[in-house]
Tab-separated table of C-alpha atoms in Angstrom:
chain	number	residue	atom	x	y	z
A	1	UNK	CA	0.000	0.000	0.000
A	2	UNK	CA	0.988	3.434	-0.858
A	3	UNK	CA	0.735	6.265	1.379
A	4	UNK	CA	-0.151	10.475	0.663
A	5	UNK	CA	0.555	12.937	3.251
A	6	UNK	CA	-0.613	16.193	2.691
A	7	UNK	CA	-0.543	19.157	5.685
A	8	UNK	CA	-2.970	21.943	4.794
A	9	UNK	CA	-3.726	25.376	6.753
A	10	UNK	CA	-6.623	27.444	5.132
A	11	UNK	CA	-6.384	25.351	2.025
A	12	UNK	CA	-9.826	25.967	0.407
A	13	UNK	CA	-8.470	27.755	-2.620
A	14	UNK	CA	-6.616	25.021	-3.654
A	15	UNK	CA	-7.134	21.794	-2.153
A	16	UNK	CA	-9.954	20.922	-5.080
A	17	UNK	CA	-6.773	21.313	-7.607
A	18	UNK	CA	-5.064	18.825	-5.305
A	19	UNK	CA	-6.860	16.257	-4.692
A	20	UNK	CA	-8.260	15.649	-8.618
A	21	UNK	CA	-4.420	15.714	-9.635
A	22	UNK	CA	-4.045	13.202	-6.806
A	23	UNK	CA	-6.692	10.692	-7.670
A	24	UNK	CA	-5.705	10.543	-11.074
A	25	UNK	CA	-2.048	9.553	-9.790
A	26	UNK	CA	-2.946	6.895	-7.462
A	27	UNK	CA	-5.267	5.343	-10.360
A	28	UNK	CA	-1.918	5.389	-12.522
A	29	UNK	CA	-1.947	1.761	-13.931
A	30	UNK	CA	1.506	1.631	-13.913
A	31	UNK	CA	0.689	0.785	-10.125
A	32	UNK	CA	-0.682	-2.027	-10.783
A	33	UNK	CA	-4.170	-1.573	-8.863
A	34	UNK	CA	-2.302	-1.345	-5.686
A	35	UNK	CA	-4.122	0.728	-2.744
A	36	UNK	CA	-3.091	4.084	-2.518
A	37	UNK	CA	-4.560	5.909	0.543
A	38	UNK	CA	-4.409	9.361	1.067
A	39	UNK	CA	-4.192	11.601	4.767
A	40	UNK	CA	-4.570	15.497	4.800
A	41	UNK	CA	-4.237	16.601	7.872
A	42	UNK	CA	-6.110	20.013	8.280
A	43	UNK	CA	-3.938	21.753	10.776
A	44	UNK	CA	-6.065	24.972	12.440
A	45	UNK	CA	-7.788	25.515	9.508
A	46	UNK	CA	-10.790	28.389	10.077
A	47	UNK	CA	-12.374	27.939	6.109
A	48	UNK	CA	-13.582	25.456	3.878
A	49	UNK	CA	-10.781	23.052	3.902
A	50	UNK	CA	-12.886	20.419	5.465
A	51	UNK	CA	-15.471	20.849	3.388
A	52	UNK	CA	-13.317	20.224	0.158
A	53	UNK	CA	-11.844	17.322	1.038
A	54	UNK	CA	-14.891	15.876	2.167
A	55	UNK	CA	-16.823	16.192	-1.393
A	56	UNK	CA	-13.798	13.783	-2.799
A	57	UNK	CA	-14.310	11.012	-0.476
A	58	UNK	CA	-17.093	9.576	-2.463
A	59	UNK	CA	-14.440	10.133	-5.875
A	60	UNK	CA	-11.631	8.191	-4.132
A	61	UNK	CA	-14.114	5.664	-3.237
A	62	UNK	CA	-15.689	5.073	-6.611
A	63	UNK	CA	-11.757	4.266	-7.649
A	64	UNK	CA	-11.092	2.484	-5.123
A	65	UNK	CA	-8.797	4.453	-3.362
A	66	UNK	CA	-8.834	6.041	0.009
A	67	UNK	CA	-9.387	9.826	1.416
A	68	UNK	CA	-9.656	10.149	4.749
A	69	UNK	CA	-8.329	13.488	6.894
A	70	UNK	CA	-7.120	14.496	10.532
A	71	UNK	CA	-7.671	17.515	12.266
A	72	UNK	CA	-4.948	18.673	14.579
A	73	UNK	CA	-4.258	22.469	15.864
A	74	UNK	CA	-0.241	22.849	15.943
A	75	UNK	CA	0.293	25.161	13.441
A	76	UNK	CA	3.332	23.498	12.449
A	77	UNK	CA	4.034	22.021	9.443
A	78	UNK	CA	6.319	18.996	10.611
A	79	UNK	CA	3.773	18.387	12.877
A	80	UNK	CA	1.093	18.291	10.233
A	81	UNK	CA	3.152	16.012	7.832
A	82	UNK	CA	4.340	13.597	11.099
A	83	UNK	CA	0.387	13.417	12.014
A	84	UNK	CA	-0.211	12.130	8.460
A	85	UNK	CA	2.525	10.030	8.546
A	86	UNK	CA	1.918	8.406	11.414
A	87	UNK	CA	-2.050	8.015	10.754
A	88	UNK	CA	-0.267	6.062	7.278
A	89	UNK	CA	1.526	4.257	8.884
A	90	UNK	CA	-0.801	2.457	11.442
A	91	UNK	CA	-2.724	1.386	7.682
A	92	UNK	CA	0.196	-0.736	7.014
A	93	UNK	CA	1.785	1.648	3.911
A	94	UNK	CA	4.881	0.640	2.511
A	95	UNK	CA	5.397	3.826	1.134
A	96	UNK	CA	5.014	7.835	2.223
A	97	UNK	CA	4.567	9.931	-0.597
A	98	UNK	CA	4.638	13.638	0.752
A	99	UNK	CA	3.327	17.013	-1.246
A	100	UNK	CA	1.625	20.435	-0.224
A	101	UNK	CA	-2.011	21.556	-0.415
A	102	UNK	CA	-1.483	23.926	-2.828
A	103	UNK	CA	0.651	21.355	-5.635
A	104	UNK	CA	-1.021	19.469	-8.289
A	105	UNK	CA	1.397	16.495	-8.915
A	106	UNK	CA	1.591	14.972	-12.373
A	107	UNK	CA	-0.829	11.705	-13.164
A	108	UNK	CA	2.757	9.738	-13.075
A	109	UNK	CA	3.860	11.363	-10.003
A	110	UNK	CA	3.929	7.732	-7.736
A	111	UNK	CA	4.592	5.591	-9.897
A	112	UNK	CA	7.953	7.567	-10.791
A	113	UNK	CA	9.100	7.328	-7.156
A	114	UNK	CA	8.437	3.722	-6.804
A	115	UNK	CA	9.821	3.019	-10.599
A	116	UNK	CA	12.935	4.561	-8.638
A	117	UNK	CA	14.161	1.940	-6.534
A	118	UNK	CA	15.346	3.812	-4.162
A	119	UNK	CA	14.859	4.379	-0.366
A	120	UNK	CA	14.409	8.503	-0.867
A	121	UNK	CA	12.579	10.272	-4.187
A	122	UNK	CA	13.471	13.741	-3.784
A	123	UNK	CA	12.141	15.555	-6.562
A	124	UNK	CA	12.031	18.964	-8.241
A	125	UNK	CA	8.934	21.781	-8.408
A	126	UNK	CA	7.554	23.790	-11.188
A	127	UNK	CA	5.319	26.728	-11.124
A	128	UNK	CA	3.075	27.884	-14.377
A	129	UNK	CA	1.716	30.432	-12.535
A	130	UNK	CA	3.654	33.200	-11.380
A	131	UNK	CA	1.094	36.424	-11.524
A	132	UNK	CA	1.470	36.607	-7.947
A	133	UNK	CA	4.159	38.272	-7.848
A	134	UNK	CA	3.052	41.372	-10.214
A	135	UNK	CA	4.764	43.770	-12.026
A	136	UNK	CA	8.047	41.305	-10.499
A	137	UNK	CA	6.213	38.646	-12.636
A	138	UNK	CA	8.081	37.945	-15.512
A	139	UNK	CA	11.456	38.694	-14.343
A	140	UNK	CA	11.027	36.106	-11.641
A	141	UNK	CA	10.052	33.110	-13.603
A	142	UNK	CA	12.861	34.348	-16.025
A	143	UNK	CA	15.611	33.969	-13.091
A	144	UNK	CA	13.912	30.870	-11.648
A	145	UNK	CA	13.820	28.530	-14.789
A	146	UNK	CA	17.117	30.070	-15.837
A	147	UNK	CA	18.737	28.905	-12.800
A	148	UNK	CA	16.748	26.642	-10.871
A	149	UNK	CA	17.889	22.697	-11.231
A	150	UNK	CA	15.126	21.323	-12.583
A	151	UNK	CA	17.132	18.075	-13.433
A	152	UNK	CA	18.130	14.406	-12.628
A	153	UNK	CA	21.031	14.836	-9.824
A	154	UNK	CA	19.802	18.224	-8.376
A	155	UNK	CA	19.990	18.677	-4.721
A	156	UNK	CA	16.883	20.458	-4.012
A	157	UNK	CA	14.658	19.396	-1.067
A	158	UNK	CA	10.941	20.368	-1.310
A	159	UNK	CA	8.323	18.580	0.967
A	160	UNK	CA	5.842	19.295	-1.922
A	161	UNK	CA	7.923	16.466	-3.688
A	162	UNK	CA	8.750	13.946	-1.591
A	163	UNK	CA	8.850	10.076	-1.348
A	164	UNK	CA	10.610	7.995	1.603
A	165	UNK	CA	10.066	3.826	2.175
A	166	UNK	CA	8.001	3.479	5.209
A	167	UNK	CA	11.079	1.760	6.455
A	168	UNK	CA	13.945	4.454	5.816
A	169	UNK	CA	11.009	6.827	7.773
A	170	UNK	CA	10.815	5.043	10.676
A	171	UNK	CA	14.563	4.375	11.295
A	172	UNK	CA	15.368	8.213	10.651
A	173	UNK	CA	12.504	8.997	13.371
A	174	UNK	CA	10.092	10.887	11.414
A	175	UNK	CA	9.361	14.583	10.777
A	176	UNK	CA	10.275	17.156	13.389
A	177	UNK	CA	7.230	19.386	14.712
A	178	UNK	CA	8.777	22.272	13.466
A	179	UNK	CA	7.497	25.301	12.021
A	180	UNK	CA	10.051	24.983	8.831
A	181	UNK	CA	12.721	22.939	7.043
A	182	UNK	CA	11.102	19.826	8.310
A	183	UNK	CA	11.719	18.329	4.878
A	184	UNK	CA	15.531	19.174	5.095
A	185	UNK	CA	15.732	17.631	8.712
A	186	UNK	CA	14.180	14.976	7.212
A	187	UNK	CA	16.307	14.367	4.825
A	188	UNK	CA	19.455	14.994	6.731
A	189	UNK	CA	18.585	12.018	9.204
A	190	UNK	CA	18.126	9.644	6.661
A	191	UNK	CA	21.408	10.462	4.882
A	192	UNK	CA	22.403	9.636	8.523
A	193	UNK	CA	21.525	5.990	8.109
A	194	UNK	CA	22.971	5.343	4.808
A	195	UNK	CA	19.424	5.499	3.046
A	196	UNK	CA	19.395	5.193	-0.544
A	197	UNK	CA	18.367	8.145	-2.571
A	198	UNK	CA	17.248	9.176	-5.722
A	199	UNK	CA	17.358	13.095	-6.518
A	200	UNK	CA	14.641	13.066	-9.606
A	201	UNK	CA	12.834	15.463	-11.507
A	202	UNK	CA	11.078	12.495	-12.757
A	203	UNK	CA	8.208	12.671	-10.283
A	204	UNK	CA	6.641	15.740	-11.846
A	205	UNK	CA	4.913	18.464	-9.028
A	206	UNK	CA	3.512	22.005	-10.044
A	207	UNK	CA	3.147	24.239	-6.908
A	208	UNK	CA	1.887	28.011	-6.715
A	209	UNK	CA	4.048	31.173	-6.629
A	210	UNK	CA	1.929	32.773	-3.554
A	211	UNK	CA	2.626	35.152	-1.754
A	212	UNK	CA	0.796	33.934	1.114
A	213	UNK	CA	2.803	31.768	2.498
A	214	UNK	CA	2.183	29.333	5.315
A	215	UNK	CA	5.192	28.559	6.341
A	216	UNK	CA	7.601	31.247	7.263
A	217	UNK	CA	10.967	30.291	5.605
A	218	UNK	CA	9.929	27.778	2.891
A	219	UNK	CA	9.527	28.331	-0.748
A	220	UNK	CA	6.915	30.559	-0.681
A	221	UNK	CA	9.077	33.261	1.392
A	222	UNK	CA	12.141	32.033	-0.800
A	223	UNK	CA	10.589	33.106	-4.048
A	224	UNK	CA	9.746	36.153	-2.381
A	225	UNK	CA	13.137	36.746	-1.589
A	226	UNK	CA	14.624	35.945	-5.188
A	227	UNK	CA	12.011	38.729	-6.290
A	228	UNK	CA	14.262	41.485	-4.761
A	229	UNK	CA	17.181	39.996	-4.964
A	230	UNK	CA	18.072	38.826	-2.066
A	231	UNK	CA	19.096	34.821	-2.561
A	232	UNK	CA	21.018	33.677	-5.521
A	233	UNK	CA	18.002	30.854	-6.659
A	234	UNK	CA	20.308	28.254	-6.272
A	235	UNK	CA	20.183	28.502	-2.349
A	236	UNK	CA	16.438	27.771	-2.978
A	237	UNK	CA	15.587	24.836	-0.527
């Protein structure tokens, strides 16, 4: 069985995006027919988020996969992606696939990390949407794809594109609750245990250029930062 994590604040706006993109992945047939179940943990959320998710259960369902969600009131990302986790891991999954409320991943997204062999897919982001950012627009998508290693062998580490064997997980011992970097702390411990890794842009992930970030100090606030200047997009976590 294959697992989906996803942590969501105040995800309303784009959770419906999410969840469609997800469905078709888990129905990929390059899986096989096996059971993908997917967790979103709704972590203080005050709008809608619960009611979005809820109107796909029956969809997941009728494909025979699996929605279900957690509500928890940390605030904290690693603690949101940990309470999925863990809630995945008491189903028996064999793998965690991780990504953000506000990413559509590609309809080949899982089956890329498990075509991978490996013990850790870390994989690359995209965004086709960059009007966010304003007048800033075009310059910043210039910079980004320009620089940005959106390649077999890069070294980026993005929660919204994320894969680890149940196994590796466990013996690395799990998110942090942390506000930030959870993903990198993540992936620090299991290069600590001699996991195996894969760093793919095979596993295909388009996130959002908001502005509105949810958590202070990831990508959202980075891509804010490379607007003025301010970080060469290489340091781009």
């Amino acid at each position: 069985m294959i697992g989906v994590a996803i942590p969501a604040h105040d995800e309303e706006a784009y959770l419906d995006a999410c969840l469609h993109a997800l469905l078709r992945a888990a129905c990929h047939p390059a899986l096989a027919g096996e059971e993908v179940r997917v967790c979103v943990v709704l972590d203080a959320c005050s709008d809608r988020s619960l009611d979005v998710v809820a109107t796909h259960e029956a969809l997941f369902d009728a494909a025979g996969c699996h929605l279900e969600w957690r509500e928890i009131s940390a605030r904290q990302v690693g603690a949101a992606r940990a309470a999925g986790a863990r809630r995945l891991l008491e189903h028996g999954v064999r793998w965690l696939a991780f990504t953000d409320a506000d990413t559509c991943v590609a309809p080949g997204w899982l089956a890329a990390q498990i075509a991978l062999d490996a013990d850790v897919v870390c994989g690359s982001v995209g965004v086709e949407d960059w009007s966010a950012h304003g007048e800033q627009s075009s310059v910043l998508c210039e910079r980004f794809r320009g620089d940005y290693q959106d390649r077999d062998g890069h070294r980026h580490i993005h929660g919204a594109n994320l894969g680890v064997s149940a196994e590796a997980y466990l013996a690395a011992g799990g998110f942090a609750c942390v506000g930030c970097h959870e993903d990198v702390l993540l992936v620090r411990a299991l290069e600590g245990i001699g996991a195996r890794f894969a760093w793919s842009a095979q596993p295909r992930v388009v996130t959002s250029a908001r502005i509105d970030a949810r958590a202070r100090g990831g990508f959202g606030d980075t891509l804010r930062a490379l607007a003025i200047g301010l970080l060469p997009v290489n340091a781009a976590p």
